[in-house]
Amino acid sequence: MPGSNPRFQERAASSAADMVMLDLEDAVAPDAKASAREQVVQALLTLPYEGKVRGVRVNAVDTGWCADDIRHVVEGAGERIECLVLPKVEDAGQVHFAHHLLNQLELKLGLGRRIGVELQIETARGLENVAGIAGASDRAETLVFGPIDFAADLRVPGLTPGAPHPDRPGDFWQHFMLRILVAARAHGLQAIDGPFVQVRDLAGLEAAGRRVAALGYDGKWALNPAQAELLNGVFSPSQADFDRAKAMVAAHKGAHEQGTGAVMLDGEMIDEATRKLAAVTVERGRLAGMEAGP
């Protein structure tokens, strides 16, 4: 998630990340917002970012920078942008603003591709309105949980948002994350967790990533190439689970071909419900480039 710093942009281009997000929001000081826009445009035009989704996080709709951010980066590098990331989204109207501005810019510029939007839920109001936000635009691709701003908005004590706390029973964050996940799935969107800011604590990152992956999230933001490489492994199924899921799908297909709705596989009943669950693991494995084991 590089900002406008050229060194970070180059490292991102060669990282293991699936998406590179150039940041105009929190990573850029207020006095540098205007100049950062052009640096982001130049990075999009000159760096390859091959095999990666290319995104730009603009400033929030209720700031004085958002409209100029969108206009500048789309007019400067619209053919090189797959999506815009909207931070601190609090209601459907804010999504509508970005949607219609993109409509006008795409028409004006004759862009060959439609730009998607990823929507960050970072406040109590945003979470309260998350279902409406998720369904506000057919450009929406992803809901992203922003734990740091969310913790500040809730006035949660502590300096490590998203992590377990000895004075809080259970997983305090799970309720919020599940609400976002349900809204995302109800509207056919991805669900992504925000960053783990202790960048050198890879063990802590792995634990946080595994908690999120176990909920069914599709991924987690990385702040540097080492985090991206580790998270790719965390969000991929084990080889054993991938092979088992493929066998379950194949067994169910064979049963259907023989006119049977369910079949036993190693003492487990495989029906349409278990096939669908297995298919999720197969899809995740294939997205990670996995092949069946020997």
Coordinates of C-alpha atoms in Angstrom, one line a residue:
M1 CA 0.0 0.0 0.0
P2 CA 2.6 2.6 -1.1
G3 CA 2.0 6.3 -0.9
S4 CA 3.5 8.7 -3.4
N5 CA 7.1 7.8 -2.4
P6 CA 8.8 6.5 -5.6
R7 CA 10.9 3.9 -3.7
F8 CA 7.8 2.3 -2.2
Q9 CA 6.1 2.3 -5.5
E10 CA 8.9 0.4 -7.2
R11 CA 9.0 -2.1 -4.4
A12 CA 5.3 -2.6 -4.7
A13 CA 5.6 -3.3 -8.4
S14 CA 7.9 -6.3 -7.8
S15 CA 6.1 -7.6 -4.7
A16 CA 4.0 -10.7 -4.3
A17 CA 0.8 -8.6 -3.7
D18 CA -2.3 -9.2 -5.9
M19 CA -3.1 -5.5 -5.9
V20 CA -1.0 -2.4 -5.6
M21 CA -2.8 0.6 -4.0
L22 CA -1.2 4.0 -4.4
D23 CA -2.3 6.2 -1.6
L24 CA -3.4 9.8 -1.6
E25 CA -5.1 9.7 1.8
D26 CA -3.4 8.8 5.2
A27 CA 0.1 8.4 3.7
V28 CA 0.2 12.0 2.3
A29 CA 0.4 15.1 4.4
P30 CA -2.3 17.8 3.8
D31 CA 0.2 20.2 2.2
A32 CA 1.4 17.5 -0.2
K33 CA -1.9 16.3 -1.5
A34 CA -1.8 18.2 -4.8
S35 CA 1.8 17.2 -5.7
A36 CA 1.1 13.6 -4.7
R37 CA -1.6 13.3 -7.3
E38 CA 0.9 13.8 -10.2
Q39 CA 3.4 11.5 -8.6
V40 CA 0.7 8.8 -8.5
V41 CA -0.2 9.4 -12.1
Q42 CA 3.5 9.1 -13.2
A43 CA 3.9 5.9 -11.2
L44 CA 0.9 4.4 -13.0
L45 CA 2.2 5.5 -16.4
T46 CA 5.8 4.4 -15.9
L47 CA 5.9 1.3 -13.6
P48 CA 4.7 -2.0 -15.0
Y49 CA 2.7 -3.4 -12.1
E50 CA 2.3 -6.5 -14.3
G51 CA -0.1 -9.1 -13.0
K52 CA -1.5 -6.8 -10.3
V53 CA -4.7 -4.9 -9.9
R54 CA -3.9 -1.2 -9.9
G55 CA -5.8 1.0 -7.5
V56 CA -5.6 4.5 -6.0
R57 CA -7.0 5.4 -2.6
V58 CA -8.4 8.9 -2.9
N59 CA -9.3 11.1 0.1
A60 CA -12.7 10.7 1.7
V61 CA -15.8 12.2 -0.1
D62 CA -16.4 14.7 2.8
T63 CA -12.9 16.3 2.4
G64 CA -11.9 19.1 0.1
W65 CA -9.6 16.8 -1.9
C66 CA -11.7 13.9 -3.1
A67 CA -13.2 15.3 -6.3
D68 CA -9.9 16.7 -7.5
D69 CA -8.1 13.4 -6.6
I70 CA -10.6 11.5 -8.8
R71 CA -10.4 13.9 -11.7
H72 CA -6.7 14.2 -11.7
V73 CA -5.8 10.5 -11.5
V74 CA -8.5 9.4 -14.0
E75 CA -7.7 12.1 -16.5
G76 CA -4.0 11.4 -16.1
A77 CA -3.9 7.6 -16.0
G78 CA -7.5 6.3 -16.3
E79 CA -6.6 3.5 -18.7
R80 CA -4.1 2.2 -16.2
I81 CA -6.5 2.2 -13.2
E82 CA -8.7 -0.8 -12.3
C83 CA -10.3 0.7 -9.2
L84 CA -10.5 3.5 -6.8
V85 CA -10.5 3.0 -3.0
L86 CA -12.9 5.2 -1.2
P87 CA -12.0 5.6 2.5
K88 CA -14.3 6.3 5.5
V89 CA -17.5 5.6 3.6
E90 CA -20.4 6.3 5.8
D91 CA -23.5 6.2 3.6
A92 CA -24.7 5.2 0.1
G93 CA -24.8 8.9 -1.0
Q94 CA -21.0 9.1 -0.8
V95 CA -20.7 6.0 -3.0
H96 CA -23.2 7.6 -5.5
F97 CA -21.0 10.7 -5.7
A98 CA -17.9 8.7 -6.8
H99 CA -20.1 6.6 -9.1
H100 CA -21.5 9.5 -11.0
L101 CA -18.2 11.4 -11.2
L102 CA -16.6 8.3 -12.7
N103 CA -19.5 8.1 -15.2
Q104 CA -18.8 11.6 -16.4
L105 CA -15.1 11.1 -16.6
E106 CA -15.3 7.8 -18.5
L107 CA -17.7 9.4 -20.9
K108 CA -15.6 12.5 -21.4
L109 CA -12.3 10.6 -21.8
G110 CA -13.8 7.6 -23.8
L111 CA -12.1 5.2 -21.5
G112 CA -11.9 1.6 -22.7
R113 CA -12.5 0.1 -19.2
R114 CA -14.9 0.8 -16.4
I115 CA -13.2 1.7 -13.1
G116 CA -14.4 -0.2 -10.0
V117 CA -14.6 1.0 -6.4
E118 CA -13.5 -0.5 -3.2
L119 CA -15.3 0.8 -0.1
Q120 CA -13.6 1.2 3.3
I121 CA -15.7 0.8 6.4
E122 CA -13.9 2.8 9.1
T123 CA -16.5 4.4 11.4
A124 CA -19.5 3.4 13.5
R125 CA -21.8 5.2 11.0
G126 CA -20.3 3.3 8.1
L127 CA -20.8 0.0 9.9
E128 CA -24.4 1.0 10.7
N129 CA -25.1 1.6 7.0
V130 CA -22.9 -1.1 5.6
A131 CA -25.7 -3.0 3.7
G132 CA -26.8 0.1 1.9
I133 CA -23.1 1.0 1.1
A134 CA -22.5 -2.4 -0.3
G135 CA -25.4 -2.2 -2.7
A136 CA -25.0 1.5 -3.6
S137 CA -23.2 1.0 -7.0
D138 CA -22.6 -1.7 -9.5
R139 CA -19.0 -0.5 -9.6
A140 CA -18.5 -1.8 -6.1
E141 CA -16.0 -4.8 -5.9
T142 CA -14.9 -5.0 -2.3
L143 CA -15.7 -3.9 1.3
V144 CA -12.5 -3.2 3.3
F145 CA -12.5 -3.1 7.1
G146 CA -10.3 -0.2 8.4
P147 CA -9.6 -1.3 12.0
I148 CA -7.4 1.7 13.1
D149 CA -9.9 4.5 12.2
F150 CA -12.7 2.3 13.4
A151 CA -11.1 1.8 16.8
A152 CA -10.5 5.6 17.1
D153 CA -14.1 6.3 16.1
L154 CA -15.4 3.9 18.8
R155 CA -12.9 5.3 21.3
V156 CA -11.6 1.9 22.0
P157 CA -8.6 2.0 24.5
G158 CA -5.3 0.6 23.4
L159 CA -2.8 1.2 20.6
T160 CA -3.0 -2.1 18.6
P161 CA -6.4 -2.2 16.9
G162 CA -7.5 -5.6 15.7
A163 CA -5.4 -7.5 18.1
P164 CA -6.7 -9.5 21.1
H165 CA -6.7 -7.6 24.4
P166 CA -6.4 -9.4 27.8
D167 CA -9.1 -7.2 29.3
R168 CA -11.6 -8.0 26.6
P169 CA -13.2 -11.5 26.6
G170 CA -13.4 -13.3 23.3
D171 CA -12.6 -11.7 19.9
F172 CA -13.9 -8.1 20.3
W173 CA -13.4 -7.5 16.5
Q174 CA -15.3 -10.5 15.2
H175 CA -18.8 -9.0 15.4
F176 CA -17.8 -6.0 13.3
M177 CA -15.9 -8.0 10.8
L178 CA -18.8 -10.5 10.3
R179 CA -21.3 -7.7 9.7
I180 CA -19.0 -6.4 6.9
L181 CA -18.6 -10.0 5.6
V182 CA -22.3 -10.6 5.4
A183 CA -23.0 -7.3 3.6
A184 CA -20.2 -8.1 1.2
R185 CA -21.4 -11.6 0.4
A186 CA -25.1 -10.4 0.1
H187 CA -24.0 -8.1 -2.7
G188 CA -21.4 -10.4 -4.4
L189 CA -18.4 -8.4 -3.1
Q190 CA -15.0 -9.4 -1.7
A191 CA -14.3 -8.8 2.0
I192 CA -10.7 -7.6 2.8
D193 CA -9.2 -6.7 6.2
G194 CA -7.1 -3.7 6.7
P195 CA -3.3 -3.5 7.6
F196 CA -1.3 -4.9 10.5
V197 CA 0.9 -1.9 11.4
Q198 CA 3.6 -3.7 13.3
V199 CA 5.5 -4.3 10.1
R200 CA 8.4 -6.3 11.6
D201 CA 6.2 -8.6 13.7
L202 CA 5.6 -11.3 11.1
A203 CA 4.4 -13.8 13.7
G204 CA 1.8 -11.3 14.9
L205 CA 0.8 -10.7 11.3
E206 CA 0.4 -14.4 10.6
A207 CA -1.8 -14.8 13.7
A208 CA -4.0 -11.9 12.7
G209 CA -4.2 -13.1 9.1
R210 CA -5.3 -16.6 10.2
R211 CA -8.0 -15.2 12.4
V212 CA -9.4 -13.2 9.5
A213 CA -9.0 -16.1 7.0
A214 CA -10.9 -18.4 9.3
L215 CA -13.9 -16.0 9.1
G216 CA -14.0 -16.3 5.4
Y217 CA -12.3 -13.0 4.3
D218 CA -10.6 -12.9 1.0
G219 CA -7.4 -11.2 2.0
K220 CA -5.7 -8.6 4.1
W221 CA -3.8 -5.4 3.2
A222 CA 0.0 -5.6 3.3
L223 CA 2.3 -2.7 4.0
N224 CA 5.5 -4.2 2.6
P225 CA 6.6 -7.1 0.3
A226 CA 7.5 -9.4 3.3
Q227 CA 3.9 -9.0 4.6
A228 CA 2.4 -9.7 1.2
E229 CA 4.4 -12.9 0.7
L230 CA 3.4 -14.2 4.2
L231 CA -0.3 -13.3 3.7
N232 CA -0.5 -15.1 0.4
G233 CA 0.3 -18.3 2.2
V234 CA -2.1 -17.6 5.1
F235 CA -5.0 -17.1 2.7
S236 CA -4.3 -20.2 0.6
P237 CA -5.6 -23.6 1.7
S238 CA -3.2 -26.3 2.7
Q239 CA -2.3 -28.9 0.1
A240 CA -4.2 -31.5 2.1
D241 CA -7.3 -29.4 2.3
F242 CA -7.1 -28.5 -1.4
D243 CA -6.7 -32.2 -2.5
R244 CA -9.5 -33.2 -0.2
A245 CA -11.8 -30.5 -1.5
K246 CA -11.1 -31.5 -5.1
A247 CA -11.9 -35.2 -4.3
M248 CA -15.2 -34.1 -2.7
V249 CA -16.2 -32.1 -5.8
A250 CA -15.2 -35.0 -8.1
A251 CA -17.1 -37.6 -6.0
H252 CA -20.2 -35.5 -6.1
K253 CA -19.9 -35.0 -9.8
G254 CA -19.6 -38.8 -10.3
A255 CA -22.6 -39.4 -8.1
H256 CA -24.7 -37.0 -10.2
E257 CA -23.6 -38.7 -13.4
Q258 CA -24.9 -41.9 -12.0
G259 CA -28.2 -40.3 -11.0
T260 CA -27.4 -40.1 -7.2
G261 CA -27.7 -36.9 -5.2
A262 CA -25.2 -37.9 -2.4
V263 CA -22.2 -40.2 -2.1
M264 CA -20.0 -41.4 0.7
L265 CA -16.3 -40.5 0.6
D266 CA -14.0 -41.9 3.3
G267 CA -16.9 -42.2 5.7
E268 CA -18.3 -38.7 5.0
M269 CA -21.5 -38.0 3.2
I270 CA -21.0 -35.6 0.2
D271 CA -24.2 -33.8 -1.0
E272 CA -24.8 -30.5 -2.7
A273 CA -24.3 -28.5 0.4
T274 CA -20.9 -30.1 1.2
R275 CA -19.9 -29.8 -2.5
K276 CA -20.5 -26.1 -2.5
L277 CA -18.4 -25.7 0.7
A278 CA -15.6 -27.8 -0.9
A279 CA -15.8 -25.7 -4.1
V280 CA -14.9 -22.6 -2.1
T281 CA -11.6 -24.3 -1.0
V282 CA -11.0 -25.4 -4.6
E283 CA -11.5 -21.9 -5.9
R284 CA -9.2 -20.4 -3.3
G285 CA -6.5 -22.9 -4.1
R286 CA -6.7 -22.3 -7.8
L287 CA -6.5 -18.6 -7.3
A288 CA -3.3 -19.2 -5.4
G289 CA -2.0 -21.3 -8.3
M290 CA -2.2 -24.7 -6.5
E291 CA -2.3 -28.0 -8.3
A292 CA -3.4 -31.4 -7.1
G293 CA -0.8 -33.2 -5.1
P294 CA 0.6 -36.6 -6.0

